[in-house]
Short mmCIF file of C-alpha atoms in Angstrom, two decimals:
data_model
loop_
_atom_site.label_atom_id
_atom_site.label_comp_id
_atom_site.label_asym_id
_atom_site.label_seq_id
_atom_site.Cartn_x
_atom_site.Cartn_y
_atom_site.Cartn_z
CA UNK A 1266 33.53 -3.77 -1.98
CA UNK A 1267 34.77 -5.31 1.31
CA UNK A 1268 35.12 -3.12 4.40
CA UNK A 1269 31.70 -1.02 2.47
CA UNK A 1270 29.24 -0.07 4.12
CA UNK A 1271 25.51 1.51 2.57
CA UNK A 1272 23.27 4.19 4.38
CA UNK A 1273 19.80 4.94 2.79
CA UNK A 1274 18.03 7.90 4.42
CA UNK A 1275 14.38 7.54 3.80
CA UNK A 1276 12.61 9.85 6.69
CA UNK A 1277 12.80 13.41 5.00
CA UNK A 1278 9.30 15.10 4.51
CA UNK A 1279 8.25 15.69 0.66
CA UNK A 1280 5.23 17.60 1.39
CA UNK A 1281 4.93 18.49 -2.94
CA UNK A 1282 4.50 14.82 -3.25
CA UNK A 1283 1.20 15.40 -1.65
CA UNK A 1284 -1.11 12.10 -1.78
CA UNK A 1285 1.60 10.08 -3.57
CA UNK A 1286 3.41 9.71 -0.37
CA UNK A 1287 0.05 9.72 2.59
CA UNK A 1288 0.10 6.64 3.03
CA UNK A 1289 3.92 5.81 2.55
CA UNK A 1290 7.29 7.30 3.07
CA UNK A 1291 8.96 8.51 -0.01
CA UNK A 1292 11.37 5.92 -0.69
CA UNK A 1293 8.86 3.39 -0.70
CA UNK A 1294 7.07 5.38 -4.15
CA UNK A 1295 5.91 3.49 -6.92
CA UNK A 1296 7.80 4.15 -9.09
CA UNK A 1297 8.22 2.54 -12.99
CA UNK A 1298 5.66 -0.01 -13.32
CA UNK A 1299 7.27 -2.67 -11.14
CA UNK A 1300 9.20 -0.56 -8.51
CA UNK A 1301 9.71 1.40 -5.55
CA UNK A 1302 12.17 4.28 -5.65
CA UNK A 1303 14.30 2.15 -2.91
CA UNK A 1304 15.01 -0.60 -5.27
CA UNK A 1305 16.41 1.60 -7.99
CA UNK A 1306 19.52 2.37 -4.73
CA UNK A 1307 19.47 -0.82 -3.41
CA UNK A 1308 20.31 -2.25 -7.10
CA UNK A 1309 22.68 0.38 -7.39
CA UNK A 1310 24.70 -0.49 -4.23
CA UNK A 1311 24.53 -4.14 -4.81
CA UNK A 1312 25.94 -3.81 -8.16
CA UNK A 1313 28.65 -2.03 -6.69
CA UNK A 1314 29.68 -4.47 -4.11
CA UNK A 1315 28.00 -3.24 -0.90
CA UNK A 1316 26.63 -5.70 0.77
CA UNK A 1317 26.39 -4.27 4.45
CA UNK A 1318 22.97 -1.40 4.07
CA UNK A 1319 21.08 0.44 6.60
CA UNK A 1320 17.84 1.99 5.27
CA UNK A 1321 16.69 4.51 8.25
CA UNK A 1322 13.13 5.64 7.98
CA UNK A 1323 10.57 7.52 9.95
CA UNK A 1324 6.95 8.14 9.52
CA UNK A 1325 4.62 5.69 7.36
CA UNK A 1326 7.32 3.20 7.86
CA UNK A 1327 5.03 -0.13 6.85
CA UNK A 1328 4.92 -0.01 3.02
CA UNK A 1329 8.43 0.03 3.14
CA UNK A 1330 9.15 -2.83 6.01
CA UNK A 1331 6.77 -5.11 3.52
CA UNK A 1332 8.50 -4.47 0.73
CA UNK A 1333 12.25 -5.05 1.63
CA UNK A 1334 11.48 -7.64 3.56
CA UNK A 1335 14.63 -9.60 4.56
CA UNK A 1336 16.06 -7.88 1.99
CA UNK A 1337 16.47 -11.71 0.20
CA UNK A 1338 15.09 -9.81 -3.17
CA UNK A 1339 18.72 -7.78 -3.21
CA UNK A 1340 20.51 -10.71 -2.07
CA UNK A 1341 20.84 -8.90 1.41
CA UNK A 1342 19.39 -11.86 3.38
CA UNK A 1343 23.03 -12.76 5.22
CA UNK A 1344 24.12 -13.59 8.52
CA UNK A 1345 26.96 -11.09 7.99
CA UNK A 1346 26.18 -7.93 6.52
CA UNK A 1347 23.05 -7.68 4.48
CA UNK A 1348 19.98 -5.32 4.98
CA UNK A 1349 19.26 -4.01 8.67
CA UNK A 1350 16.40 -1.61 8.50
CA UNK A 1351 17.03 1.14 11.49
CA UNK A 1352 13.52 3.44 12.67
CA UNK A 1353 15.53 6.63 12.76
CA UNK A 1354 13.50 8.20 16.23
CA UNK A 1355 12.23 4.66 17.84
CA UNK A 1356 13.47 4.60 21.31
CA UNK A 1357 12.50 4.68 25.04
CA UNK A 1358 12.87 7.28 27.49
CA UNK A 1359 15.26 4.84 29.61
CA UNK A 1360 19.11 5.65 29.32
CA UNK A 1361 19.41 2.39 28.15
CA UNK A 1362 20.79 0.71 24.66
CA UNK A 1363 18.14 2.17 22.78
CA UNK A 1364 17.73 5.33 23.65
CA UNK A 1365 21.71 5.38 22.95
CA UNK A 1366 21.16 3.83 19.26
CA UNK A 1367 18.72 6.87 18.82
CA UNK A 1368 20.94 9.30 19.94
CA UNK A 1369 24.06 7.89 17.03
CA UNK A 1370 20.70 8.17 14.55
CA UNK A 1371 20.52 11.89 15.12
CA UNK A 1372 24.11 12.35 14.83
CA UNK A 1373 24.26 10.48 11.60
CA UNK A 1374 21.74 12.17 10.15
CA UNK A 1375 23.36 15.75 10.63
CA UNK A 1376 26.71 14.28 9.60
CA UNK A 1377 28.79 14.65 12.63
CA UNK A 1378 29.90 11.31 13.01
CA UNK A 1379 31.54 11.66 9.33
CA UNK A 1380 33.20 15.32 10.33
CA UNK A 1381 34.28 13.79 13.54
CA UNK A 1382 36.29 11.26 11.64
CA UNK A 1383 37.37 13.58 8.69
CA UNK A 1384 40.70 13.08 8.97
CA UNK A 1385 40.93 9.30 9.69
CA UNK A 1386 38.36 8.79 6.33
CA UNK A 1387 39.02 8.74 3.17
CA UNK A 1388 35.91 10.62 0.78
CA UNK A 1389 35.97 10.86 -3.35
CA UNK A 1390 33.64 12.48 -5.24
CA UNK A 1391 32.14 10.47 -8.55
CA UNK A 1392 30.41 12.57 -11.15
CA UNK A 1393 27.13 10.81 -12.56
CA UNK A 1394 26.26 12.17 -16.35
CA UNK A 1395 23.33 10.02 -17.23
CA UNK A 1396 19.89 9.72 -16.48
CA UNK A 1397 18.91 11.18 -12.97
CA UNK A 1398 15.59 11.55 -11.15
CA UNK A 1399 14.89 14.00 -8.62
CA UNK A 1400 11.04 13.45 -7.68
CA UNK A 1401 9.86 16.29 -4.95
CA UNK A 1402 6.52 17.32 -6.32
CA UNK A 1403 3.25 15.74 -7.99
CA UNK A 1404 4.31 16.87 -11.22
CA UNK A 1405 7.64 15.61 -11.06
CA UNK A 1406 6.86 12.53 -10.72
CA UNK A 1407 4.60 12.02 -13.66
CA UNK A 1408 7.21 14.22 -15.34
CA UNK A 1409 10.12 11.95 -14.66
CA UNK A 1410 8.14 8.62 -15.32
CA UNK A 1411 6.74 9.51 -18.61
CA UNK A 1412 10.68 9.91 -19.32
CA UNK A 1413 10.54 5.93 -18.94
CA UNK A 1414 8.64 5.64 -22.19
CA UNK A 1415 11.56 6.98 -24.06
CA UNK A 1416 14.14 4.10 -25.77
CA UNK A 1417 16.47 5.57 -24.79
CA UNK A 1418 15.92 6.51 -21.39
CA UNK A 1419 14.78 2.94 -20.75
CA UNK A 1420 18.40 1.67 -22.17
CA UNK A 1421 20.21 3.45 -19.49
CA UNK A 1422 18.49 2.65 -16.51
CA UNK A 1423 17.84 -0.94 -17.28
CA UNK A 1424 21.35 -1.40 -18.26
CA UNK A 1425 22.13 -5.49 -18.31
CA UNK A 1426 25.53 -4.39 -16.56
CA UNK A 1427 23.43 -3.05 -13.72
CA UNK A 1428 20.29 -5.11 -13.30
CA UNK A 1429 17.43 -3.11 -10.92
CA UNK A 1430 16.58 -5.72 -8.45
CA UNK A 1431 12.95 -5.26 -6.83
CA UNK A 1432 10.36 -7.89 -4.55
CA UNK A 1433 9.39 -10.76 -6.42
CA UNK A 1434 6.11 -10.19 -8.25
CA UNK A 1435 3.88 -13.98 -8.80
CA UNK A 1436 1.57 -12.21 -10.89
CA UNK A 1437 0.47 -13.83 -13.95
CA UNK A 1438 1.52 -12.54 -17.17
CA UNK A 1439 -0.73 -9.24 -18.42
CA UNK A 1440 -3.13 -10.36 -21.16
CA UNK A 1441 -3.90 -7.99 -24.05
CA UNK A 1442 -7.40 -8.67 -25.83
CA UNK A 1443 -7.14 -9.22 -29.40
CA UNK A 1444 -9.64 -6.06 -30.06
CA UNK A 1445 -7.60 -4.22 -27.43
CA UNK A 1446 -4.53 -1.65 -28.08
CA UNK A 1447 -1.23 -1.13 -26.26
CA UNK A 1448 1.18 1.80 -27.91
CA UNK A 1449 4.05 3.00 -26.55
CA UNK A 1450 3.20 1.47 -22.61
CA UNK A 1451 5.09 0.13 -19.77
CA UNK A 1452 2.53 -2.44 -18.16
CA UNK A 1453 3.44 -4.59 -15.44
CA UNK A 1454 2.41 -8.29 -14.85
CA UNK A 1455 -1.38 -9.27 -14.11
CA UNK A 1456 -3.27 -6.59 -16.40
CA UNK A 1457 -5.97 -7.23 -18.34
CA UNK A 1458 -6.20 -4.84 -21.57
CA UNK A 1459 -9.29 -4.99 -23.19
CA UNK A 1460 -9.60 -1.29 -24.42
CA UNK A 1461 -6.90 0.96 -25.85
CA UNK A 1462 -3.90 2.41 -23.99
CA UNK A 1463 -1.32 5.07 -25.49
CA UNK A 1464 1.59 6.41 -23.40
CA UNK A 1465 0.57 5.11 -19.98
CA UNK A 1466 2.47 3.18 -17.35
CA UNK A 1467 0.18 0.50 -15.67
CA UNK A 1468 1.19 -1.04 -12.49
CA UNK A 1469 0.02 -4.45 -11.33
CA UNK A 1470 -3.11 -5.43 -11.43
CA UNK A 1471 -4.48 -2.84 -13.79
CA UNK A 1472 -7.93 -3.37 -15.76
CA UNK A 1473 -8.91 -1.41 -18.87
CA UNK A 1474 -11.84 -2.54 -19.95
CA UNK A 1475 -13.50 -3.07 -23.38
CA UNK A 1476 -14.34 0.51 -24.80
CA UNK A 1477 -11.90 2.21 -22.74
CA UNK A 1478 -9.56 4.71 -24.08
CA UNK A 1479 -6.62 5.79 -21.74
CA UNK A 1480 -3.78 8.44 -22.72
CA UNK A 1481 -0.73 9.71 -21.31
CA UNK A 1482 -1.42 8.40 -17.64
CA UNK A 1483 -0.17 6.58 -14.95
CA UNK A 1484 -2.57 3.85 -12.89
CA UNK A 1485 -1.18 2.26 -10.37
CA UNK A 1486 -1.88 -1.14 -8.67
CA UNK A 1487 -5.70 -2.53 -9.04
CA UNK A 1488 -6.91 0.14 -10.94
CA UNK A 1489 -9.98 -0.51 -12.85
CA UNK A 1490 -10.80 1.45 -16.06
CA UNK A 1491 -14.66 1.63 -17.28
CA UNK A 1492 -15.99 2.54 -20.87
CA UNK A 1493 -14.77 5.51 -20.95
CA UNK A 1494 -11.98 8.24 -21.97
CA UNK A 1495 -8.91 9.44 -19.62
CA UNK A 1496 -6.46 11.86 -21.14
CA UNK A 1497 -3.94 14.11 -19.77
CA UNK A 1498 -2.16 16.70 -21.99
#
């Protein structure tokens, strides 16, 4: 969409996401396997036409900076346009340009620069009827990504029309042991499954060793599963 431009805000406190997000702001949240909550946007803009996105963030801000990198992963890597990722409160104390850039930040984030420009802008509503994640709390999370395990669900997010881009993964491919068991999983690239899995998600890296019996769970990357029995009901 020429003359388009994209605004991600990714600084908002989720406190009910508790330890999910400690370490990492929320938009940067594992999130299915093989991505982050950003990518799932990103993809969507991109398959849309937008070309030109700002992601502003504040807090835990280096999870996310690794993972969008240049942005080259969304095809965002341009010398016009592309992906320009804005700390929403960095600035100095000087009246200089940066303390100015802050200053637009703030006003961007309570929307006055788009009710300033009302009437010169044109805005249109779009209702969305299919699958929708709101994640604010611990339990929505695992509540929303066991939805992933449906066919269903699966079928309309990972819609070939609208490929989810995410940061290229060199992993090598997950190997299953012929004694082992996978039923009804989404596992990433680079596990090693030994023992038995049944409604899980496994993110890179994952081990589950010989023996090991895991149910209705999430592990996420490096994760290392010993002879024994995990089950959530």
């Amino acid at each position: 969409m020429k003359g388009m431009h994209g605004i991600i805000f990714s600084y908002g406190e989720k406190p009910g996401l508790g330890q999910l997000t400690a370490n990492r702001i929320h938009g940067s949240l594992p999130f299915g396997g093989d991505y982050r909550v950003v990518d799932f946007i990103l993809s969507n803009m991109v398959n849309a036409g937008i070309t030109d996105v700002g992601v502003i963030m504040h807090g835990k801000c280096q999870s996310m900076l690794d993972h969008l990198g240049t942005g080259k992963s969304w095809d965002l890597s341009r010398k016009t346009g592309g992906l320009k990722l804005l700390p929403a409160f960095a600035y100095s104390e000087s009246r200089g340009v940066v303390g100015a850039f802050r200053g637009k930040m703030e006003a961007l984030g309570r929307h006055n620069v788009l009710q300033d420009k009302g009437k010169e802008l044109r805005f249109n509503g779009y209702v969305w009827d299919g699958f929708a994640a709101r994640i604010n709390s611990v339990q929505g999370y695992y509540q929303r990504s066991m939805e992933l395990l449906r066919p269903e669900i699966r079928a309309e997010l990972f819609c070939p029309q609208r490929p989810v881009y995410a940061k290229e993964n060199d992993a090598a491919s997950t190997y299953i042991d012929p004694s082992g068991e996978c039923v009804n999983s989404l596992i990433s690239d680079g596990c090693d499954i030994q023992g038995s899995i049944r409604n899980c998600i496994l993110f890179r890296g994952v081990r589950v060793e010989k023996g090991a019996h895991v149910e209705n769970s999430i592990l996420f990357k490096n994760t290392v599963v010993r002879l024994s029995l995990i089950h959530i009901s």
